[in-house]
């Protein structure tokens, strides 16, 4: 079987880390039919638009994409392509696993998967200023929209993820004590769905501010976590921080029409083109893509190859204190993944 996948190398270090990631994916023995497409600044330079129709069409056809980071111009310029893709393909679930890789850090046993609702809540961006007297910006007003259907599908996604990946517990994170409707609805639906999985997946719920503290004090108590958009945005970065920052963090954006896999970090313009970027996060994102395709064994093999290359072989890129180039690291991981 050959998998049709849209490949977007992206900007900055994107092409370098994507090259090595493709090498590792192919080393597993799986076969891919890569449809390489442009997005971001590289797309603007080549076609005049940051998200060409051909890219959107390719993702629509394949329903699976592996994407490099895209540079977003600050202030002026085009809107975020990442947000555009999220809307276009209704990518309602953002999944961020965080697992301790390097020993000797602050936490030894972190293994958390955070599932964030990606389309609703305060981030829908329905906001305006209210004029008072002659001050046109006297009051800022914003609306959070949370739907029962949206809560259901994200919570269900989290429980199904737990089942598929043999994880024992889902924690529902909310602020229903204060936000009785928008967060109250999420908690109510969350508890209903938790009932359906009783006996198969354990669950509990926790208020978001306490969760932020518990993550720092006792992160081992968490397994899968599920929460609404803004809480998830904040907690997912906190969770990455627990295991040493964004350098090793992969992510997935999954929707009804497509799933897009990428590293959490950006295009790292400061080191682009130098051949020193760490491709680990992109490789771990590729492993999540294989999970999604049902290739669980190959996915695990890639994860193990990355960890063993870093920990057992001590082959590390500069950001992890080593001297390996992107290519040397990639070659080492590919050897182990084969
Ligand atoms: P960044 O993540 O690109 O870089 C932050 C720091 O981490 C830099 O010092 C960089 O050299 C280092 N770094 C990042 N990834 C690395 C890797 N794989 N190996 C070694 N070092 C690495 O964040 P920054 O500088 O805020 O953003 C740069 C550009 O990336 C911006 O245009 C931003 O909009 C875009 N961006 C895109 C994302 C995406 O497409 N998913 C996500 C985050 C940022
Ligand atoms: Mg964020």
mmCIF file of C-alpha atoms and ligand atoms in Angstrom:
data_model
loop_
_atom_site.group_PDB
_atom_site.id
_atom_site.type_symbol
_atom_site.label_atom_id
_atom_site.label_comp_id
_atom_site.label_asym_id
_atom_site.label_seq_id
_atom_site.Cartn_x
_atom_site.Cartn_y
_atom_site.Cartn_z
ATOM 1 C CA UNK A 1 0.000 0.000 0.000
ATOM 2 C CA UNK A 2 1.213 3.491 -0.894
ATOM 3 C CA UNK A 3 0.054 6.519 1.085
ATOM 4 C CA UNK A 4 -0.779 9.731 -0.791
ATOM 5 C CA UNK A 5 0.433 12.576 1.402
ATOM 6 C CA UNK A 6 0.678 16.316 0.780
ATOM 7 C CA UNK A 7 4.167 17.501 1.718
ATOM 8 C CA UNK A 8 4.678 21.168 2.541
ATOM 9 C CA UNK A 9 8.371 21.781 3.331
ATOM 10 C CA UNK A 10 7.592 25.370 4.346
ATOM 11 C CA UNK A 11 9.928 28.266 5.163
ATOM 12 C CA UNK A 12 13.226 28.779 6.972
ATOM 13 C CA UNK A 13 14.519 25.489 8.388
ATOM 14 C CA UNK A 14 11.376 23.746 7.069
ATOM 15 C CA UNK A 15 12.962 22.203 3.932
ATOM 16 C CA UNK A 16 16.043 20.955 5.874
ATOM 17 C CA UNK A 17 14.073 19.211 8.614
ATOM 18 C CA UNK A 18 11.492 17.920 6.124
ATOM 19 C CA UNK A 19 14.194 16.281 3.952
ATOM 20 C CA UNK A 20 15.492 14.290 6.910
ATOM 21 C CA UNK A 21 11.995 13.425 8.083
ATOM 22 C CA UNK A 22 11.050 12.029 4.677
ATOM 23 C CA UNK A 23 14.229 9.937 4.744
ATOM 24 C CA UNK A 24 13.248 8.469 8.127
ATOM 25 C CA UNK A 25 9.657 7.792 7.022
ATOM 26 C CA UNK A 26 10.886 5.944 3.958
ATOM 27 C CA UNK A 27 13.437 3.994 6.023
ATOM 28 C CA UNK A 28 10.538 2.281 7.839
ATOM 29 C CA UNK A 29 9.696 0.478 4.586
ATOM 30 C CA UNK A 30 6.347 2.214 4.150
ATOM 31 C CA UNK A 31 5.709 3.716 0.738
ATOM 32 C CA UNK A 32 4.603 7.278 0.101
ATOM 33 C CA UNK A 33 3.463 9.196 -2.891
ATOM 34 C CA UNK A 34 4.534 12.718 -1.903
ATOM 35 C CA UNK A 35 2.657 15.611 -3.409
ATOM 36 C CA UNK A 36 4.976 18.527 -2.684
ATOM 37 C CA UNK A 37 3.213 21.881 -2.350
ATOM 38 C CA UNK A 38 4.018 25.448 -1.336
ATOM 39 C CA UNK A 39 2.733 27.616 1.506
ATOM 40 C CA UNK A 40 3.937 30.649 3.437
ATOM 41 C CA UNK A 41 6.627 33.085 2.341
ATOM 42 C CA UNK A 42 8.076 30.606 -0.148
ATOM 43 C CA UNK A 43 4.622 30.400 -1.775
ATOM 44 C CA UNK A 44 4.323 34.198 -1.910
ATOM 45 C CA UNK A 45 7.679 34.410 -3.675
ATOM 46 C CA UNK A 46 6.738 31.743 -6.225
ATOM 47 C CA UNK A 47 3.021 32.381 -6.791
ATOM 48 C CA UNK A 48 2.090 35.687 -5.135
ATOM 49 C CA UNK A 49 -0.161 34.085 -2.539
ATOM 50 C CA UNK A 50 0.660 32.451 0.837
ATOM 51 C CA UNK A 51 -1.838 29.613 0.447
ATOM 52 C CA UNK A 52 -2.126 28.650 -3.241
ATOM 53 C CA UNK A 53 -5.265 26.854 -4.448
ATOM 54 C CA UNK A 54 -3.105 23.926 -5.561
ATOM 55 C CA UNK A 55 -1.990 23.395 -1.951
ATOM 56 C CA UNK A 56 -5.550 23.468 -0.628
ATOM 57 C CA UNK A 57 -6.719 21.129 -3.400
ATOM 58 C CA UNK A 58 -3.912 18.679 -2.681
ATOM 59 C CA UNK A 59 -4.795 18.521 1.027
ATOM 60 C CA UNK A 60 -8.465 18.135 0.131
ATOM 61 C CA UNK A 61 -7.646 15.194 -2.124
ATOM 62 C CA UNK A 62 -5.150 13.421 0.172
ATOM 63 C CA UNK A 63 -6.734 14.397 3.523
ATOM 64 C CA UNK A 64 -3.291 14.021 5.129
ATOM 65 C CA UNK A 65 -0.463 16.561 5.127
ATOM 66 C CA UNK A 66 2.985 16.799 6.664
ATOM 67 C CA UNK A 67 3.867 20.437 6.996
ATOM 68 C CA UNK A 68 6.976 22.436 7.829
ATOM 69 C CA UNK A 69 6.862 25.720 9.717
ATOM 70 C CA UNK A 70 5.677 28.802 7.850
ATOM 71 C CA UNK A 71 7.006 32.305 8.387
ATOM 72 C CA UNK A 72 4.255 34.788 9.200
ATOM 73 C CA UNK A 73 5.216 38.416 8.576
ATOM 74 C CA UNK A 74 4.629 40.494 11.710
ATOM 75 C CA UNK A 75 2.327 43.516 11.518
ATOM 76 C CA UNK A 76 1.830 43.900 7.785
ATOM 77 C CA UNK A 77 1.435 41.177 5.194
ATOM 78 C CA UNK A 78 -0.836 38.171 4.919
ATOM 79 C CA UNK A 79 -2.954 36.521 7.594
ATOM 80 C CA UNK A 80 -1.631 33.392 9.242
ATOM 81 C CA UNK A 81 -1.753 30.462 6.823
ATOM 82 C CA UNK A 82 -2.003 28.111 9.787
ATOM 83 C CA UNK A 83 -5.241 29.772 10.871
ATOM 84 C CA UNK A 84 -6.445 29.690 7.257
ATOM 85 C CA UNK A 85 -5.844 25.936 7.031
ATOM 86 C CA UNK A 86 -7.548 25.356 10.370
ATOM 87 C CA UNK A 87 -10.696 27.099 9.117
ATOM 88 C CA UNK A 88 -10.618 25.625 5.597
ATOM 89 C CA UNK A 89 -10.445 22.025 6.822
ATOM 90 C CA UNK A 90 -12.330 22.409 10.127
ATOM 91 C CA UNK A 91 -9.313 21.158 12.059
ATOM 92 C CA UNK A 92 -11.147 21.035 15.356
ATOM 93 C CA UNK A 93 -8.633 19.059 17.415
ATOM 94 C CA UNK A 94 -5.098 20.135 18.223
ATOM 95 C CA UNK A 95 -3.069 17.330 19.766
ATOM 96 C CA UNK A 96 0.189 17.963 21.590
ATOM 97 C CA UNK A 97 2.033 15.075 23.204
ATOM 98 C CA UNK A 98 4.804 15.926 25.666
ATOM 99 C CA UNK A 99 7.092 13.199 26.931
ATOM 100 C CA UNK A 100 10.355 13.411 28.843
ATOM 101 C CA UNK A 101 13.173 12.470 26.452
ATOM 102 C CA UNK A 102 16.402 13.742 27.943
ATOM 103 C CA UNK A 103 17.161 12.532 31.472
ATOM 104 C CA UNK A 104 18.389 14.945 34.078
ATOM 105 C CA UNK A 105 15.717 17.539 33.482
ATOM 106 C CA UNK A 106 13.341 18.836 36.065
ATOM 107 C CA UNK A 107 10.807 16.068 35.496
ATOM 108 C CA UNK A 108 11.641 12.462 34.699
ATOM 109 C CA UNK A 109 8.221 10.950 34.105
ATOM 110 C CA UNK A 110 6.130 13.355 32.095
ATOM 111 C CA UNK A 111 3.974 11.662 29.464
ATOM 112 C CA UNK A 112 1.026 13.885 28.685
ATOM 113 C CA UNK A 113 -1.137 14.306 25.608
ATOM 114 C CA UNK A 114 -3.064 17.550 25.530
ATOM 115 C CA UNK A 115 -6.130 17.689 23.294
ATOM 116 C CA UNK A 116 -7.236 21.256 22.585
ATOM 117 C CA UNK A 117 -10.463 22.367 20.917
ATOM 118 C CA UNK A 118 -9.283 24.463 17.997
ATOM 119 C CA UNK A 119 -12.256 26.270 16.442
ATOM 120 C CA UNK A 120 -14.497 27.655 19.181
ATOM 121 C CA UNK A 121 -14.368 29.692 22.365
ATOM 122 C CA UNK A 122 -12.905 33.179 22.647
ATOM 123 C CA UNK A 123 -10.636 32.593 19.662
ATOM 124 C CA UNK A 124 -13.418 32.888 17.085
ATOM 125 C CA UNK A 125 -12.388 36.549 17.075
ATOM 126 C CA UNK A 126 -15.828 38.157 17.280
ATOM 127 C CA UNK A 127 -14.868 41.334 19.075
ATOM 128 C CA UNK A 128 -15.334 45.086 18.886
ATOM 129 C CA UNK A 129 -14.713 48.338 20.704
ATOM 130 C CA UNK A 130 -17.497 50.373 22.275
ATOM 131 C CA UNK A 131 -17.219 54.135 22.102
ATOM 132 C CA UNK A 132 -17.921 56.149 25.251
ATOM 133 C CA UNK A 133 -17.946 59.895 24.864
ATOM 134 C CA UNK A 134 -15.224 60.670 22.368
ATOM 135 C CA UNK A 135 -13.087 57.633 23.214
ATOM 136 C CA UNK A 136 -13.726 55.112 20.395
ATOM 137 C CA UNK A 137 -11.801 52.426 22.257
ATOM 138 C CA UNK A 138 -13.192 52.920 25.736
ATOM 139 C CA UNK A 139 -14.433 49.338 26.065
ATOM 140 C CA UNK A 140 -13.316 46.117 24.356
ATOM 141 C CA UNK A 141 -15.905 43.413 24.009
ATOM 142 C CA UNK A 142 -15.375 39.834 22.878
ATOM 143 C CA UNK A 143 -17.686 36.889 22.470
ATOM 144 C CA UNK A 144 -16.898 33.262 23.254
ATOM 145 C CA UNK A 145 -18.959 30.691 21.362
ATOM 146 C CA UNK A 146 -19.045 27.116 22.631
ATOM 147 C CA UNK A 147 -21.436 24.589 21.101
ATOM 148 C CA UNK A 148 -22.679 21.287 22.481
ATOM 149 C CA UNK A 149 -21.689 19.622 19.211
ATOM 150 C CA UNK A 150 -18.205 21.150 19.387
ATOM 151 C CA UNK A 151 -17.739 19.993 22.986
ATOM 152 C CA UNK A 152 -18.966 16.521 22.131
ATOM 153 C CA UNK A 153 -16.611 15.929 19.262
ATOM 154 C CA UNK A 154 -13.496 17.184 21.047
ATOM 155 C CA UNK A 155 -14.178 15.247 24.254
ATOM 156 C CA UNK A 156 -15.024 12.147 22.257
ATOM 157 C CA UNK A 157 -11.809 12.579 20.302
ATOM 158 C CA UNK A 158 -9.848 12.630 23.577
ATOM 159 C CA UNK A 159 -11.484 9.446 24.889
ATOM 160 C CA UNK A 160 -11.098 7.630 21.577
ATOM 161 C CA UNK A 161 -7.437 8.710 21.508
ATOM 162 C CA UNK A 162 -7.005 7.288 25.024
ATOM 163 C CA UNK A 163 -8.516 3.965 23.961
ATOM 164 C CA UNK A 164 -6.482 3.703 20.766
ATOM 165 C CA UNK A 165 -3.207 4.534 22.513
ATOM 166 C CA UNK A 166 -3.851 2.440 25.620
ATOM 167 C CA UNK A 167 -3.924 5.386 27.951
ATOM 168 C CA UNK A 168 -5.746 5.094 31.245
ATOM 169 C CA UNK A 169 -7.169 8.492 32.064
ATOM 170 C CA UNK A 170 -8.672 11.668 30.601
ATOM 171 C CA UNK A 171 -8.735 14.907 32.608
ATOM 172 C CA UNK A 172 -11.398 17.438 31.581
ATOM 173 C CA UNK A 173 -10.054 20.960 32.205
ATOM 174 C CA UNK A 174 -12.552 23.821 32.624
ATOM 175 C CA UNK A 175 -13.526 27.002 34.478
ATOM 176 C CA UNK A 176 -17.184 26.159 35.011
ATOM 177 C CA UNK A 177 -17.248 27.721 38.477
ATOM 178 C CA UNK A 178 -16.977 31.210 36.928
ATOM 179 C CA UNK A 179 -17.918 30.775 33.254
ATOM 180 C CA UNK A 180 -21.097 28.901 34.044
ATOM 181 C CA UNK A 181 -22.347 28.732 30.468
ATOM 182 C CA UNK A 182 -19.441 28.511 28.050
ATOM 183 C CA UNK A 183 -17.259 26.419 30.328
ATOM 184 C CA UNK A 184 -20.212 24.888 32.175
ATOM 185 C CA UNK A 185 -21.465 23.407 28.910
ATOM 186 C CA UNK A 186 -18.046 21.934 28.183
ATOM 187 C CA UNK A 187 -17.905 20.294 31.629
ATOM 188 C CA UNK A 188 -21.495 19.020 31.412
ATOM 189 C CA UNK A 189 -20.915 17.429 28.008
ATOM 190 C CA UNK A 190 -17.514 16.181 29.134
ATOM 191 C CA UNK A 191 -19.012 14.338 32.101
ATOM 192 C CA UNK A 192 -21.759 12.820 29.921
ATOM 193 C CA UNK A 193 -19.233 11.437 27.489
ATOM 194 C CA UNK A 194 -16.950 10.248 30.281
ATOM 195 C CA UNK A 195 -19.878 8.086 31.436
ATOM 196 C CA UNK A 196 -19.959 6.333 28.072
ATOM 197 C CA UNK A 197 -16.332 5.293 28.563
ATOM 198 C CA UNK A 198 -16.667 4.337 32.244
ATOM 199 C CA UNK A 199 -14.844 1.088 32.941
ATOM 200 C CA UNK A 200 -12.646 1.541 29.876
ATOM 201 C CA UNK A 201 -11.053 4.955 30.442
ATOM 202 C CA UNK A 202 -10.854 6.618 33.850
ATOM 203 C CA UNK A 203 -11.647 10.333 33.993
ATOM 204 C CA UNK A 204 -11.667 13.326 36.291
ATOM 205 C CA UNK A 205 -12.163 17.057 35.928
ATOM 206 C CA UNK A 206 -10.117 19.965 37.183
ATOM 207 C CA UNK A 207 -10.388 23.765 37.185
ATOM 208 C CA UNK A 208 -7.879 25.356 34.837
ATOM 209 C CA UNK A 209 -5.949 27.529 37.300
ATOM 210 C CA UNK A 210 -5.446 24.610 39.667
ATOM 211 C CA UNK A 211 -4.434 22.529 36.628
ATOM 212 C CA UNK A 212 -1.720 25.040 35.747
ATOM 213 C CA UNK A 213 -0.296 24.682 39.259
ATOM 214 C CA UNK A 214 -0.679 20.895 39.423
ATOM 215 C CA UNK A 215 1.208 20.589 36.124
ATOM 216 C CA UNK A 216 4.212 22.264 37.695
ATOM 217 C CA UNK A 217 3.957 20.453 41.037
ATOM 218 C CA UNK A 218 2.966 16.916 40.032
ATOM 219 C CA UNK A 219 2.803 16.447 36.251
ATOM 220 C CA UNK A 220 2.886 12.638 36.623
ATOM 221 C CA UNK A 221 -0.793 12.693 37.653
ATOM 222 C CA UNK A 222 -1.843 13.661 34.105
ATOM 223 C CA UNK A 223 -2.302 11.381 31.125
ATOM 224 C CA UNK A 224 -4.645 12.661 28.387
ATOM 225 C CA UNK A 225 -6.054 16.153 29.003
ATOM 226 C CA UNK A 226 -8.890 17.798 27.068
ATOM 227 C CA UNK A 227 -9.902 21.439 27.175
ATOM 228 C CA UNK A 228 -11.311 24.418 25.299
ATOM 229 C CA UNK A 229 -9.405 26.646 22.882
ATOM 230 C CA UNK A 230 -7.749 29.356 24.984
ATOM 231 C CA UNK A 231 -7.025 27.168 28.019
ATOM 232 C CA UNK A 232 -5.527 24.630 25.621
ATOM 233 C CA UNK A 233 -3.361 27.238 23.921
ATOM 234 C CA UNK A 234 -1.830 28.246 27.245
ATOM 235 C CA UNK A 235 -1.578 24.788 28.815
ATOM 236 C CA UNK A 236 -0.062 23.205 25.698
ATOM 237 C CA UNK A 237 2.912 25.563 25.902
ATOM 238 C CA UNK A 238 3.187 24.905 29.634
ATOM 239 C CA UNK A 239 3.203 21.162 28.966
ATOM 240 C CA UNK A 240 5.962 21.595 26.327
ATOM 241 C CA UNK A 241 7.957 23.542 28.883
ATOM 242 C CA UNK A 242 7.779 20.648 31.348
ATOM 243 C CA UNK A 243 9.792 18.493 28.967
ATOM 244 C CA UNK A 244 12.336 21.055 27.861
ATOM 245 C CA UNK A 245 10.653 23.433 25.470
ATOM 246 C CA UNK A 246 9.437 23.404 21.903
ATOM 247 C CA UNK A 247 12.478 21.784 20.281
ATOM 248 C CA UNK A 248 11.190 18.228 20.662
ATOM 249 C CA UNK A 249 7.466 18.956 20.531
ATOM 250 C CA UNK A 250 5.257 17.651 17.701
ATOM 251 C CA UNK A 251 1.650 18.566 17.050
ATOM 252 C CA UNK A 252 -1.317 17.504 14.983
ATOM 253 C CA UNK A 253 -4.351 19.384 13.739
ATOM 254 C CA UNK A 254 -7.135 16.959 13.018
ATOM 255 C CA UNK A 255 -10.510 17.671 11.471
ATOM 256 C CA UNK A 256 -13.386 16.091 9.686
ATOM 257 C CA UNK A 257 -11.898 16.793 6.255
ATOM 258 C CA UNK A 258 -8.153 16.489 6.790
ATOM 259 C CA UNK A 259 -5.327 16.070 9.292
ATOM 260 C CA UNK A 260 -2.154 18.154 9.226
ATOM 261 C CA UNK A 261 0.979 17.192 11.152
ATOM 262 C CA UNK A 262 3.812 19.558 12.077
ATOM 263 C CA UNK A 263 6.429 20.521 14.631
ATOM 264 C CA UNK A 264 5.343 23.024 17.242
ATOM 265 C CA UNK A 265 8.342 25.322 16.645
ATOM 266 C CA UNK A 266 8.557 27.965 13.922
ATOM 267 C CA UNK A 267 10.782 28.524 10.888
ATOM 268 C CA UNK A 268 13.848 29.541 12.968
ATOM 269 C CA UNK A 269 15.131 32.163 10.493
ATOM 270 C CA UNK A 270 18.235 32.692 12.663
ATOM 271 C CA UNK A 271 19.618 29.241 11.767
ATOM 272 C CA UNK A 272 17.908 28.578 8.432
ATOM 273 C CA UNK A 273 20.144 27.220 5.675
ATOM 274 C CA UNK A 274 23.000 26.372 8.049
ATOM 275 C CA UNK A 275 22.231 22.669 8.314
ATOM 276 C CA UNK A 276 22.144 22.693 12.117
ATOM 277 C CA UNK A 277 18.401 22.589 12.867
ATOM 278 C CA UNK A 278 17.044 19.777 15.009
ATOM 279 C CA UNK A 279 14.587 17.708 12.913
ATOM 280 C CA UNK A 280 13.315 15.686 15.931
ATOM 281 C CA UNK A 281 10.031 17.529 16.384
ATOM 282 C CA UNK A 282 9.194 17.124 12.700
ATOM 283 C CA UNK A 283 10.067 13.415 12.893
ATOM 284 C CA UNK A 284 7.837 12.990 15.954
ATOM 285 C CA UNK A 285 5.071 14.794 14.041
ATOM 286 C CA UNK A 286 5.593 12.295 11.223
ATOM 287 C CA UNK A 287 5.155 9.489 13.777
ATOM 288 C CA UNK A 288 1.811 11.021 14.782
ATOM 289 C CA UNK A 289 0.872 10.981 11.100
ATOM 290 C CA UNK A 290 1.614 7.253 10.966
ATOM 291 C CA UNK A 291 -0.567 6.729 14.066
ATOM 292 C CA UNK A 292 -3.337 8.538 12.214
ATOM 293 C CA UNK A 293 -2.825 6.297 9.164
ATOM 294 C CA UNK A 294 -3.037 3.227 11.402
ATOM 295 C CA UNK A 295 0.670 2.362 11.078
ATOM 296 C CA UNK A 296 1.169 2.155 14.840
ATOM 297 C CA UNK A 297 4.200 -0.139 14.729
ATOM 298 C CA UNK A 298 6.172 2.067 12.330
ATOM 299 C CA UNK A 299 5.120 5.135 14.316
ATOM 300 C CA UNK A 300 6.546 3.626 17.504
ATOM 301 C CA UNK A 301 9.694 2.635 15.675
ATOM 302 C CA UNK A 302 10.287 6.265 14.624
ATOM 303 C CA UNK A 303 9.654 7.555 18.141
ATOM 304 C CA UNK A 304 12.048 4.986 19.579
ATOM 305 C CA UNK A 305 14.663 5.774 16.904
ATOM 306 C CA UNK A 306 14.580 9.486 17.750
ATOM 307 C CA UNK A 307 14.853 8.872 21.495
ATOM 308 C CA UNK A 308 17.589 6.237 21.156
ATOM 309 C CA UNK A 309 19.623 8.438 18.808
ATOM 310 C CA UNK A 310 19.505 11.301 21.297
ATOM 311 C CA UNK A 311 19.795 9.375 24.571
ATOM 312 C CA UNK A 312 21.597 6.092 23.866
ATOM 313 C CA UNK A 313 23.780 7.146 20.905
ATOM 314 C CA UNK A 314 24.319 10.669 22.232
ATOM 315 C CA UNK A 315 23.964 12.021 18.706
ATOM 316 C CA UNK A 316 22.531 15.496 19.202
ATOM 317 C CA UNK A 317 22.125 18.722 17.299
ATOM 318 C CA UNK A 318 23.471 22.012 18.633
ATOM 319 C CA UNK A 319 20.285 23.056 20.443
ATOM 320 C CA UNK A 320 20.639 19.910 22.614
ATOM 321 C CA UNK A 321 24.297 20.574 23.324
ATOM 322 C CA UNK A 322 25.683 18.314 20.573
ATOM 323 C CA UNK A 323 27.598 18.870 17.361
ATOM 324 C CA UNK A 324 25.646 16.775 14.840
ATOM 325 C CA UNK A 325 24.325 18.461 11.716
ATOM 326 C CA UNK A 326 20.705 18.092 10.663
ATOM 327 C CA UNK A 327 21.795 15.542 8.088
ATOM 328 C CA UNK A 328 24.025 13.511 10.429
ATOM 329 C CA UNK A 329 21.222 13.320 12.950
ATOM 330 C CA UNK A 330 18.753 12.353 10.235
ATOM 331 C CA UNK A 331 21.018 9.589 8.963
ATOM 332 C CA UNK A 332 21.396 8.166 12.477
ATOM 333 C CA UNK A 333 17.651 8.125 13.085
ATOM 334 C CA UNK A 334 16.964 6.583 9.673
ATOM 335 C CA UNK A 335 19.443 3.775 10.432
ATOM 336 C CA UNK A 336 17.610 2.975 13.662
ATOM 337 C CA UNK A 337 14.161 3.271 12.085
ATOM 338 C CA UNK A 338 14.960 0.846 9.299
HETATM 339 P P1 LIG B 1 10.939 29.664 16.268
HETATM 340 O O1 LIG B 1 10.345 28.453 16.893
HETATM 341 O O2 LIG B 1 11.094 29.653 14.795
HETATM 342 O O3 LIG B 1 12.379 29.937 16.904
HETATM 343 C C1 LIG B 1 12.598 30.184 18.297
HETATM 344 C C2 LIG B 1 14.031 29.800 18.672
HETATM 345 O O4 LIG B 1 14.133 28.380 18.689
HETATM 346 C C3 LIG B 1 15.076 30.276 17.671
HETATM 347 O O5 LIG B 1 16.249 30.628 18.355
HETATM 348 C C4 LIG B 1 15.323 29.068 16.794
HETATM 349 O O6 LIG B 1 16.612 29.031 16.237
HETATM 350 C C5 LIG B 1 15.105 27.917 17.774
HETATM 351 N N1 LIG B 1 14.573 26.731 17.087
HETATM 352 C C6 LIG B 1 13.301 26.529 16.641
HETATM 353 N N2 LIG B 1 13.174 25.347 16.050
HETATM 354 C C7 LIG B 1 14.389 24.757 16.107
HETATM 355 C C8 LIG B 1 14.920 23.500 15.659
HETATM 356 N N3 LIG B 1 14.134 22.599 15.024
HETATM 357 N N4 LIG B 1 16.223 23.231 15.871
HETATM 358 C C9 LIG B 1 17.004 24.108 16.506
HETATM 359 N N5 LIG B 1 16.593 25.300 16.960
HETATM 360 C C10 LIG B 1 15.293 25.627 16.767
HETATM 361 O O7 LIG B 1 10.030 30.893 16.740
HETATM 362 P P2 LIG B 1 10.021 32.416 16.253
HETATM 363 O O8 LIG B 1 11.422 32.904 16.063
HETATM 364 O O9 LIG B 1 9.140 33.107 17.195
HETATM 365 O O10 LIG B 1 9.293 32.410 14.845
HETATM 366 C C11 LIG B 1 9.951 32.416 13.573
HETATM 367 C C12 LIG B 1 8.897 32.362 12.489
HETATM 368 O O11 LIG B 1 8.184 31.116 12.551
HETATM 369 C C13 LIG B 1 7.838 33.462 12.586
HETATM 370 O O12 LIG B 1 7.577 33.955 11.290
HETATM 371 C C14 LIG B 1 6.632 32.738 13.133
HETATM 372 O O13 LIG B 1 5.429 33.355 12.726
HETATM 373 C C15 LIG B 1 6.782 31.373 12.517
HETATM 374 N N6 LIG B 1 6.096 30.297 13.264
HETATM 375 C C16 LIG B 1 5.441 29.351 12.518
HETATM 376 C C17 LIG B 1 4.821 28.282 13.115
HETATM 377 C C18 LIG B 1 4.146 27.282 12.243
HETATM 378 O O14 LIG B 1 4.155 27.380 11.033
HETATM 379 N N7 LIG B 1 3.542 26.251 12.813
HETATM 380 C C19 LIG B 1 4.829 28.104 14.576
HETATM 381 C C20 LIG B 1 5.581 29.130 15.279
HETATM 382 C C21 LIG B 1 6.176 30.187 14.626
HETATM 383 MG MG1 LIG B 2 -0.095 28.816 21.278
#
